[in-house]
């Protein structure tokens, strides 16, 4: 179902490219799928659109920290 949700959010940004919540939710879906780099990119996009929203930044920071711990 995560993949289906991701497709819905992709459609949402086609309709409303400045809808930051769609990028944030795409980031969440991608993170659940283990696609951390792609998730971080979506969180960054959400932050560029709405810099005052703390959620994308918090999730992005967590993923970056997780990726750093996974590096050999």
Tab-separated table of C-alpha atoms in Angstrom:
chain	number	residue	atom	x	y	z
A	1	UNK	CA	0.000	0.000	0.000
A	2	UNK	CA	2.983	2.298	0.487
A	3	UNK	CA	3.690	2.115	-3.232
A	4	UNK	CA	0.099	3.003	-4.026
A	5	UNK	CA	0.221	5.983	-1.658
A	6	UNK	CA	3.455	7.115	-3.292
A	7	UNK	CA	1.722	7.115	-6.680
A	8	UNK	CA	-1.114	9.240	-5.311
A	9	UNK	CA	1.333	11.811	-3.955
A	10	UNK	CA	3.168	11.864	-7.278
A	11	UNK	CA	-0.130	12.667	-8.964
A	12	UNK	CA	-0.820	15.361	-6.376
A	13	UNK	CA	2.385	17.251	-7.196
A	14	UNK	CA	1.573	17.121	-10.900
A	15	UNK	CA	-1.685	18.891	-10.085
A	16	UNK	CA	-0.244	21.163	-7.378
A	17	UNK	CA	3.571	21.383	-7.666
A	18	UNK	CA	3.860	23.665	-4.623
A	19	UNK	CA	1.960	21.347	-2.279
A	20	UNK	CA	4.699	20.731	0.277
A	21	UNK	CA	2.739	18.073	2.186
A	22	UNK	CA	2.734	15.831	-0.884
A	23	UNK	CA	6.536	15.971	-1.049
A	24	UNK	CA	6.747	15.355	2.688
A	25	UNK	CA	4.462	12.319	2.416
A	26	UNK	CA	6.392	11.033	-0.604
A	27	UNK	CA	9.497	11.248	1.556
A	28	UNK	CA	7.764	9.204	4.242
A	29	UNK	CA	6.723	6.555	1.711
A	30	UNK	CA	10.198	6.357	0.220
A	31	UNK	CA	11.747	6.068	3.685
A	32	UNK	CA	9.414	3.158	4.488
A	33	UNK	CA	10.551	1.503	1.273
A	34	UNK	CA	14.196	1.927	2.334
A	35	UNK	CA	14.887	4.488	-0.393
A	36	UNK	CA	16.599	6.960	1.928
A	37	UNK	CA	18.420	9.112	-0.646
A	38	UNK	CA	15.219	9.653	-2.581
A	39	UNK	CA	13.297	10.343	0.634
A	40	UNK	CA	15.821	12.986	1.653
A	41	UNK	CA	15.404	14.664	-1.737
A	42	UNK	CA	11.619	14.842	-1.251
A	43	UNK	CA	12.028	16.255	2.268
A	44	UNK	CA	14.405	18.884	0.874
A	45	UNK	CA	11.816	19.825	-1.735
A	46	UNK	CA	9.124	20.161	0.940
A	47	UNK	CA	11.452	22.378	2.988
A	48	UNK	CA	12.178	24.630	-0.011
A	49	UNK	CA	8.446	25.095	-0.562
A	50	UNK	CA	7.562	25.599	3.119
A	51	UNK	CA	10.637	26.377	5.244
A	52	UNK	CA	8.487	26.979	8.346
A	53	UNK	CA	7.268	23.365	8.544
A	54	UNK	CA	9.405	21.437	11.051
A	55	UNK	CA	8.334	17.877	10.137
A	56	UNK	CA	10.252	17.454	6.857
A	57	UNK	CA	13.430	18.809	8.432
A	58	UNK	CA	13.122	16.481	11.429
A	59	UNK	CA	12.571	13.419	9.250
A	60	UNK	CA	15.372	14.426	6.900
A	61	UNK	CA	17.793	14.895	9.779
A	62	UNK	CA	16.891	11.445	11.140
A	63	UNK	CA	17.489	9.795	7.785
A	64	UNK	CA	20.803	11.575	7.276
A	65	UNK	CA	21.889	10.430	10.738
A	66	UNK	CA	20.769	6.881	9.968
A	67	UNK	CA	22.680	6.863	6.690
A	68	UNK	CA	25.837	8.143	8.383
A	69	UNK	CA	25.663	5.319	10.945
A	70	UNK	CA	25.265	2.758	8.142
A	71	UNK	CA	28.413	3.841	6.318
A	72	UNK	CA	31.427	1.580	6.891
